[in-house]
Tab-separated table of C-alpha atoms in Angstrom:
chain	number	residue	atom	x	y	z
A	1	UNK	CA	12.746	-54.207	89.829
A	2	UNK	CA	10.063	-54.733	87.361
A	3	UNK	CA	7.309	-53.244	89.274
A	4	UNK	CA	9.428	-50.174	89.816
A	5	UNK	CA	10.325	-50.173	85.784
A	6	UNK	CA	7.148	-50.227	84.646
A	7	UNK	CA	6.272	-47.111	86.745
A	8	UNK	CA	8.815	-45.385	85.582
A	9	UNK	CA	8.152	-46.056	81.974
A	10	UNK	CA	4.687	-45.318	82.551
A	11	UNK	CA	5.323	-41.948	83.908
A	12	UNK	CA	7.903	-41.355	81.277
A	13	UNK	CA	5.339	-42.135	78.495
A	14	UNK	CA	3.000	-39.905	80.180
A	15	UNK	CA	5.797	-37.079	80.242
A	16	UNK	CA	6.720	-37.663	76.405
A	17	UNK	CA	3.227	-37.210	75.152
A	18	UNK	CA	2.239	-33.958	77.152
A	19	UNK	CA	5.905	-32.562	75.833
A	20	UNK	CA	5.371	-33.768	72.626
A	21	UNK	CA	1.924	-31.534	72.471
A	22	UNK	CA	3.734	-28.684	73.992
A	23	UNK	CA	6.218	-29.027	71.009
A	24	UNK	CA	3.517	-28.935	68.298
A	25	UNK	CA	1.599	-25.938	70.151
A	26	UNK	CA	4.845	-23.893	70.449
A	27	UNK	CA	7.205	-24.992	67.817
A	28	UNK	CA	7.590	-21.400	66.097
A	29	UNK	CA	7.660	-19.398	69.460
A	30	UNK	CA	10.406	-21.802	71.228
A	31	UNK	CA	12.914	-23.107	68.902
A	32	UNK	CA	12.314	-22.475	65.016
A	33	UNK	CA	14.514	-19.502	64.650
A	34	UNK	CA	17.594	-19.033	67.016
A	35	UNK	CA	16.966	-21.963	69.606
A	36	UNK	CA	18.686	-21.112	72.585
A	37	UNK	CA	20.651	-18.163	71.128
A	38	UNK	CA	17.481	-15.804	71.575
A	39	UNK	CA	16.371	-17.563	74.923
A	40	UNK	CA	14.236	-20.173	72.889
A	41	UNK	CA	13.757	-23.755	73.902
A	42	UNK	CA	16.163	-26.524	71.917
A	43	UNK	CA	13.757	-29.761	71.937
A	44	UNK	CA	15.684	-32.985	71.238
A	45	UNK	CA	14.269	-36.240	71.049
A	46	UNK	CA	16.364	-39.300	72.294
A	47	UNK	CA	15.923	-42.755	71.104
A	48	UNK	CA	15.155	-44.308	74.463
A	49	UNK	CA	16.747	-41.789	76.986
A	50	UNK	CA	17.370	-44.483	79.538
A	51	UNK	CA	19.637	-46.595	77.083
A	52	UNK	CA	23.172	-46.290	78.247
A	53	UNK	CA	24.030	-45.957	74.190
A	54	UNK	CA	22.542	-42.435	74.669
A	55	UNK	CA	23.827	-41.691	77.908
A	56	UNK	CA	25.581	-38.409	76.658
A	57	UNK	CA	22.431	-36.849	76.580
A	58	UNK	CA	20.999	-37.207	79.997
A	59	UNK	CA	24.300	-36.830	81.733
A	60	UNK	CA	24.950	-33.344	79.926
A	61	UNK	CA	21.892	-32.101	81.601
A	62	UNK	CA	22.796	-33.598	84.972
A	63	UNK	CA	26.018	-31.966	85.029
A	64	UNK	CA	24.702	-28.522	84.216
A	65	UNK	CA	26.785	-28.200	80.868
A	66	UNK	CA	23.386	-27.188	79.128
A	67	UNK	CA	22.569	-24.271	81.482
A	68	UNK	CA	26.468	-23.412	81.315
A	69	UNK	CA	26.207	-22.645	77.954
A	70	UNK	CA	22.964	-20.785	78.310
A	71	UNK	CA	20.971	-23.150	76.757
A	72	UNK	CA	17.087	-24.124	77.494
A	73	UNK	CA	17.545	-27.652	76.394
A	74	UNK	CA	14.195	-30.282	76.856
A	75	UNK	CA	14.721	-33.693	76.195
A	76	UNK	CA	12.257	-35.946	75.291
A	77	UNK	CA	12.100	-39.742	74.352
A	78	UNK	CA	10.969	-42.121	72.076
A	79	UNK	CA	11.845	-45.640	72.514
A	80	UNK	CA	12.796	-46.308	68.770
A	81	UNK	CA	15.315	-44.481	66.459
A	82	UNK	CA	12.981	-44.758	63.343
A	83	UNK	CA	10.092	-43.025	64.895
A	84	UNK	CA	12.501	-40.308	66.499
A	85	UNK	CA	13.961	-39.212	63.057
A	86	UNK	CA	10.193	-38.596	62.273
A	87	UNK	CA	9.661	-36.234	65.127
A	88	UNK	CA	12.544	-34.104	63.886
A	89	UNK	CA	11.482	-34.351	60.172
A	90	UNK	CA	7.998	-32.883	61.217
A	91	UNK	CA	9.428	-29.935	62.781
A	92	UNK	CA	8.388	-30.847	66.259
A	93	UNK	CA	12.110	-30.881	67.797
A	94	UNK	CA	15.174	-29.394	66.600
A	95	UNK	CA	17.753	-32.296	67.292
A	96	UNK	CA	17.736	-36.293	67.670
A	97	UNK	CA	19.991	-38.531	70.072
A	98	UNK	CA	19.973	-41.333	67.791
A	99	UNK	CA	22.058	-43.633	65.458
A	100	UNK	CA	24.053	-41.705	62.746
A	101	UNK	CA	22.817	-43.955	59.997
A	102	UNK	CA	19.443	-42.287	59.760
A	103	UNK	CA	21.391	-39.203	58.158
A	104	UNK	CA	22.271	-41.536	55.309
A	105	UNK	CA	18.948	-43.377	55.121
A	106	UNK	CA	16.872	-39.977	55.244
A	107	UNK	CA	19.513	-38.338	52.452
A	108	UNK	CA	17.926	-41.068	49.984
A	109	UNK	CA	14.553	-39.614	50.787
A	110	UNK	CA	15.764	-36.239	49.820
A	111	UNK	CA	16.028	-34.930	53.546
A	112	UNK	CA	19.464	-33.067	54.592
A	113	UNK	CA	19.950	-34.366	57.968
A	114	UNK	CA	23.632	-34.265	59.391
A	115	UNK	CA	25.481	-35.579	62.289
A	116	UNK	CA	26.853	-32.550	64.396
A	117	UNK	CA	28.355	-34.350	67.464
A	118	UNK	CA	29.593	-38.318	67.324
A	119	UNK	CA	28.958	-39.682	70.560
A	120	UNK	CA	30.108	-43.093	69.777
A	121	UNK	CA	32.183	-45.197	66.716
A	122	UNK	CA	30.783	-48.466	67.546
A	123	UNK	CA	26.762	-49.523	67.920
A	124	UNK	CA	27.169	-50.574	71.644
A	125	UNK	CA	24.526	-52.961	70.551
A	126	UNK	CA	24.813	-56.664	71.897
A	127	UNK	CA	23.038	-59.854	69.943
A	128	UNK	CA	21.713	-61.711	73.144
A	129	UNK	CA	20.195	-65.265	72.965
A	130	UNK	CA	17.712	-66.813	75.325
A	131	UNK	CA	19.183	-68.980	77.917
A	132	UNK	CA	17.136	-72.022	76.326
A	133	UNK	CA	18.343	-71.597	73.011
A	134	UNK	CA	22.060	-70.989	73.568
A	135	UNK	CA	22.961	-74.185	72.526
A	136	UNK	CA	21.263	-74.206	69.262
A	137	UNK	CA	22.632	-70.670	68.575
A	138	UNK	CA	26.139	-70.239	68.560
A	139	UNK	CA	26.767	-67.571	65.803
A	140	UNK	CA	24.766	-65.713	63.419
A	141	UNK	CA	24.980	-68.743	61.150
A	142	UNK	CA	22.410	-70.733	63.208
A	143	UNK	CA	20.151	-67.752	62.643
A	144	UNK	CA	18.099	-69.684	59.897
A	145	UNK	CA	14.631	-70.498	61.063
A	146	UNK	CA	15.075	-68.548	64.181
A	147	UNK	CA	12.740	-65.591	65.395
A	148	UNK	CA	14.993	-62.601	65.909
A	149	UNK	CA	14.204	-59.258	67.762
A	150	UNK	CA	14.917	-55.831	66.718
A	151	UNK	CA	13.655	-52.676	67.966
A	152	UNK	CA	11.326	-52.332	65.095
A	153	UNK	CA	11.712	-52.699	61.387
A	154	UNK	CA	13.648	-50.433	59.289
A	155	UNK	CA	15.745	-49.553	62.615
A	156	UNK	CA	19.334	-49.622	62.802
A	157	UNK	CA	18.935	-53.112	64.769
A	158	UNK	CA	17.304	-54.367	62.006
A	159	UNK	CA	19.810	-53.521	59.344
A	160	UNK	CA	22.660	-54.669	61.767
A	161	UNK	CA	20.645	-58.155	62.165
A	162	UNK	CA	20.386	-58.559	58.171
A	163	UNK	CA	24.181	-57.727	57.822
A	164	UNK	CA	25.183	-60.144	60.366
A	165	UNK	CA	22.588	-62.994	59.184
A	166	UNK	CA	23.804	-62.336	55.305
A	167	UNK	CA	27.497	-62.176	56.342
A	168	UNK	CA	27.278	-65.828	57.804
A	169	UNK	CA	25.420	-67.601	54.966
A	170	UNK	CA	21.541	-66.747	56.297
A	171	UNK	CA	19.324	-64.947	53.582
A	172	UNK	CA	16.990	-62.395	55.209
A	173	UNK	CA	14.019	-64.456	54.172
A	174	UNK	CA	15.732	-67.264	56.366
A	175	UNK	CA	14.566	-66.021	59.726
A	176	UNK	CA	11.633	-63.892	61.162
A	177	UNK	CA	12.122	-60.307	62.035
A	178	UNK	CA	10.031	-59.444	65.312
A	179	UNK	CA	9.520	-55.955	66.615
A	180	UNK	CA	10.776	-56.566	70.353
A	181	UNK	CA	11.166	-52.888	71.191
A	182	UNK	CA	13.616	-52.680	74.314
A	183	UNK	CA	13.649	-52.787	78.028
A	184	UNK	CA	11.244	-54.491	79.680
A	185	UNK	CA	9.331	-55.329	76.406
A	186	UNK	CA	12.492	-57.000	74.992
A	187	UNK	CA	13.010	-58.597	78.035
A	188	UNK	CA	9.356	-60.244	78.262
A	189	UNK	CA	9.377	-61.261	74.481
A	190	UNK	CA	12.711	-63.162	74.873
A	191	UNK	CA	11.123	-64.850	78.122
A	192	UNK	CA	8.105	-65.909	76.546
A	193	UNK	CA	9.514	-67.279	73.401
A	194	UNK	CA	8.365	-64.696	71.346
A	195	UNK	CA	12.065	-64.633	70.154
A	196	UNK	CA	14.835	-66.945	70.271
A	197	UNK	CA	17.372	-64.307	70.130
A	198	UNK	CA	17.438	-60.285	69.386
A	199	UNK	CA	19.825	-57.317	69.456
A	200	UNK	CA	19.409	-55.062	72.484
A	201	UNK	CA	21.748	-52.513	74.772
A	202	UNK	CA	22.260	-51.880	78.170
A	203	UNK	CA	21.097	-51.798	80.812
A	204	UNK	CA	18.657	-54.222	79.298
A	205	UNK	CA	21.770	-56.869	78.486
A	206	UNK	CA	23.134	-56.690	82.141
A	207	UNK	CA	19.466	-57.190	83.493
A	208	UNK	CA	19.314	-60.492	81.123
A	209	UNK	CA	22.630	-61.584	81.502
A	210	UNK	CA	22.996	-60.931	85.401
A	211	UNK	CA	19.804	-63.208	85.933
A	212	UNK	CA	20.655	-66.048	83.570
A	213	UNK	CA	17.998	-65.339	81.127
A	214	UNK	CA	20.163	-64.388	78.272
A	215	UNK	CA	23.438	-64.875	76.937
A	216	UNK	CA	25.541	-62.796	75.191
A	217	UNK	CA	26.416	-63.975	71.495
A	218	UNK	CA	27.802	-60.904	69.850
A	219	UNK	CA	29.327	-57.916	71.545
A	220	UNK	CA	29.370	-54.629	69.830
A	221	UNK	CA	30.105	-52.486	72.739
A	222	UNK	CA	33.752	-52.391	72.024
A	223	UNK	CA	36.035	-52.168	69.357
A	224	UNK	CA	37.352	-55.242	68.964
A	225	UNK	CA	33.757	-56.916	69.077
A	226	UNK	CA	32.786	-54.449	66.586
A	227	UNK	CA	35.474	-55.313	64.004
A	228	UNK	CA	34.981	-59.171	64.496
A	229	UNK	CA	31.143	-58.649	63.703
A	230	UNK	CA	31.084	-56.002	61.063
A	231	UNK	CA	34.370	-55.961	59.895
A	232	UNK	CA	35.161	-52.200	60.922
A	233	UNK	CA	33.880	-49.231	63.003
A	234	UNK	CA	30.087	-48.336	62.822
A	235	UNK	CA	29.582	-44.767	64.088
A	236	UNK	CA	26.108	-45.081	66.065
A	237	UNK	CA	24.810	-42.645	68.707
A	238	UNK	CA	25.032	-39.132	67.693
A	239	UNK	CA	23.274	-35.835	67.849
A	240	UNK	CA	21.869	-34.806	64.466
A	241	UNK	CA	19.878	-32.145	62.940
A	242	UNK	CA	18.152	-30.794	59.889
A	243	UNK	CA	20.645	-29.090	57.785
A	244	UNK	CA	18.863	-25.861	57.455
A	245	UNK	CA	18.597	-25.688	61.210
A	246	UNK	CA	22.446	-25.920	61.498
A	247	UNK	CA	22.971	-23.281	59.320
A	248	UNK	CA	20.900	-20.811	60.204
A	249	UNK	CA	21.351	-21.458	63.976
A	250	UNK	CA	25.215	-21.968	64.080
A	251	UNK	CA	25.555	-20.285	67.745
A	252	UNK	CA	23.284	-22.625	69.222
A	253	UNK	CA	24.639	-25.452	67.456
A	254	UNK	CA	28.139	-24.646	68.860
A	255	UNK	CA	26.802	-24.467	71.949
A	256	UNK	CA	25.369	-27.736	72.006
A	257	UNK	CA	28.456	-29.053	70.800
A	258	UNK	CA	30.626	-27.371	73.358
A	259	UNK	CA	28.209	-29.059	75.929
A	260	UNK	CA	28.291	-32.334	74.597
A	261	UNK	CA	32.147	-32.860	73.899
A	262	UNK	CA	32.702	-31.224	77.519
A	263	UNK	CA	30.448	-34.359	78.757
A	264	UNK	CA	32.175	-36.953	76.578
A	265	UNK	CA	35.356	-35.695	78.099
A	266	UNK	CA	33.921	-36.036	81.572
A	267	UNK	CA	33.120	-39.522	80.723
A	268	UNK	CA	36.581	-40.443	80.037
A	269	UNK	CA	37.688	-38.868	83.244
A	270	UNK	CA	35.423	-40.775	85.663
A	271	UNK	CA	34.998	-44.154	86.720
A	272	UNK	CA	31.517	-46.045	86.114
A	273	UNK	CA	30.747	-46.011	89.622
A	274	UNK	CA	30.889	-42.036	89.303
A	275	UNK	CA	29.185	-41.787	86.013
A	276	UNK	CA	26.124	-43.834	87.064
A	277	UNK	CA	25.878	-41.980	90.128
A	278	UNK	CA	25.110	-38.701	88.032
A	279	UNK	CA	22.157	-40.597	86.458
A	280	UNK	CA	18.557	-40.197	87.592
A	281	UNK	CA	17.757	-42.829	90.437
A	282	UNK	CA	14.828	-44.265	88.636
A	283	UNK	CA	17.341	-45.479	85.510
A	284	UNK	CA	19.123	-48.131	87.756
A	285	UNK	CA	15.500	-49.828	87.932
A	286	UNK	CA	15.923	-50.388	91.535
A	287	UNK	CA	19.291	-52.225	91.293
A	288	UNK	CA	22.132	-49.302	91.516
A	289	UNK	CA	25.125	-52.246	91.478
A	290	UNK	CA	23.395	-53.636	88.080
A	291	UNK	CA	23.026	-50.246	86.448
A	292	UNK	CA	26.675	-49.696	87.235
A	293	UNK	CA	27.713	-52.827	85.773
A	294	UNK	CA	25.624	-52.026	82.698
A	295	UNK	CA	27.501	-48.455	82.466
A	296	UNK	CA	30.774	-50.283	82.799
A	297	UNK	CA	30.074	-52.671	80.118
A	298	UNK	CA	29.134	-50.142	77.736
A	299	UNK	CA	31.255	-47.002	78.734
A	300	UNK	CA	34.042	-47.436	76.094
A	301	UNK	CA	31.924	-47.262	73.211
A	302	UNK	CA	32.188	-43.094	73.365
A	303	UNK	CA	34.476	-41.084	71.698
A	304	UNK	CA	36.500	-38.609	73.652
A	305	UNK	CA	35.997	-35.694	71.343
A	306	UNK	CA	33.015	-36.337	69.284
A	307	UNK	CA	34.588	-36.507	65.941
A	308	UNK	CA	33.548	-38.823	63.530
A	309	UNK	CA	36.215	-41.874	62.803
A	310	UNK	CA	38.340	-42.124	59.722
A	311	UNK	CA	36.326	-44.136	57.138
A	312	UNK	CA	33.471	-44.888	59.630
A	313	UNK	CA	30.602	-43.186	57.744
A	314	UNK	CA	31.842	-45.293	54.739
A	315	UNK	CA	31.229	-48.411	56.706
A	316	UNK	CA	28.032	-47.401	57.643
A	317	UNK	CA	27.118	-46.554	54.000
A	318	UNK	CA	28.332	-50.238	53.219
A	319	UNK	CA	25.745	-52.052	55.463
A	320	UNK	CA	22.765	-49.580	54.686
A	321	UNK	CA	23.657	-50.166	50.667
A	322	UNK	CA	23.088	-53.998	50.915
A	323	UNK	CA	19.969	-53.734	53.391
A	324	UNK	CA	18.237	-50.514	53.649
A	325	UNK	CA	15.284	-50.613	50.895
A	326	UNK	CA	15.997	-46.877	50.683
A	327	UNK	CA	19.731	-46.994	49.903
A	328	UNK	CA	20.188	-49.996	48.199
A	329	UNK	CA	21.303	-48.967	44.588
A	330	UNK	CA	21.789	-45.517	45.580
A	331	UNK	CA	24.973	-45.447	47.370
A	332	UNK	CA	26.776	-43.805	44.475
A	333	UNK	CA	24.222	-40.964	44.860
A	334	UNK	CA	24.923	-40.463	48.728
A	335	UNK	CA	27.229	-37.571	49.681
A	336	UNK	CA	28.658	-38.579	53.229
A	337	UNK	CA	29.918	-34.985	53.643
A	338	UNK	CA	26.613	-33.526	53.904
A	339	UNK	CA	25.378	-36.243	56.450
A	340	UNK	CA	27.935	-35.008	59.366
A	341	UNK	CA	30.171	-32.251	60.089
A	342	UNK	CA	33.140	-31.900	62.311
A	343	UNK	CA	32.900	-28.070	62.278
A	344	UNK	CA	31.022	-27.590	65.727
A	345	UNK	CA	33.176	-30.235	67.775
A	346	UNK	CA	36.563	-29.179	66.377
A	347	UNK	CA	35.756	-25.647	67.717
A	348	UNK	CA	34.935	-27.098	71.169
A	349	UNK	CA	36.861	-26.480	74.510
A	350	UNK	CA	38.213	-30.025	75.290
A	351	UNK	CA	38.639	-31.208	78.979
């Protein structure tokens, strides 16, 4: 299974590199003005396309809903959301499927980015402890002196880890932050002792728990688990885009919203096995049953209509105001109404 995953990852990385090169060469011709409405390509960067938390992106393509809307959507992938946002800002892509919290962080840098479809109202993240450390780490209060893995510094997993630690009496200086990436990189780092625990998502969680290599400490794939860990909902996976692009390409954005909302409705109407079966075979890493479990464990995180939950944005701002160096001390200047819109999903036909 590991060999298959490495081969698939290498192929995906090569494809992404080529696709990004094409983005830079054809930015004006294929997405800058009208993207989709006038036959151009809409390029969307996904912060880890095989992660279950971002499953609606690829599933929409697999179901044919982009084409049904007359859209030519090209899905690219970048394992870390913090890097994905940079590609959006540079203009290489028209949208990002990533965590909503980036829209708040970027506003403090003078950028107007807004979520146009809210896929999930909980993070879908799990704090996993290495099996050998499970007896030592039974709550975030035990993070002191430990090596904790995050996707990358400045990522959503980094901010959430800081929040969990300080909420439980451990200052951010009390533990070591380690860039552990995702997938096989995260698994290898946990197994070789590079981290004692870390925050990751499915299907990585399913692989670690099924093999006994890791144990779940905190589960933020459910509403109950998220409220227990964070004190409220934490909107995460979303499609966010540059405000100017949204304003100038309203017809295209509406079509994207139509496609994604239809997918969210399809998810709610189907079983995990049916959902997993629609995804590319290599996402299963050679173990379809394990992938089905990963989907089943995380699928409850998705909204049915793409709408931002009440008070969700405020909860995210509260976390960032404490730990994001860009937001800290500036939260009163953040205009949350400019970080998301429900205009397009409210008009999207429901299943």
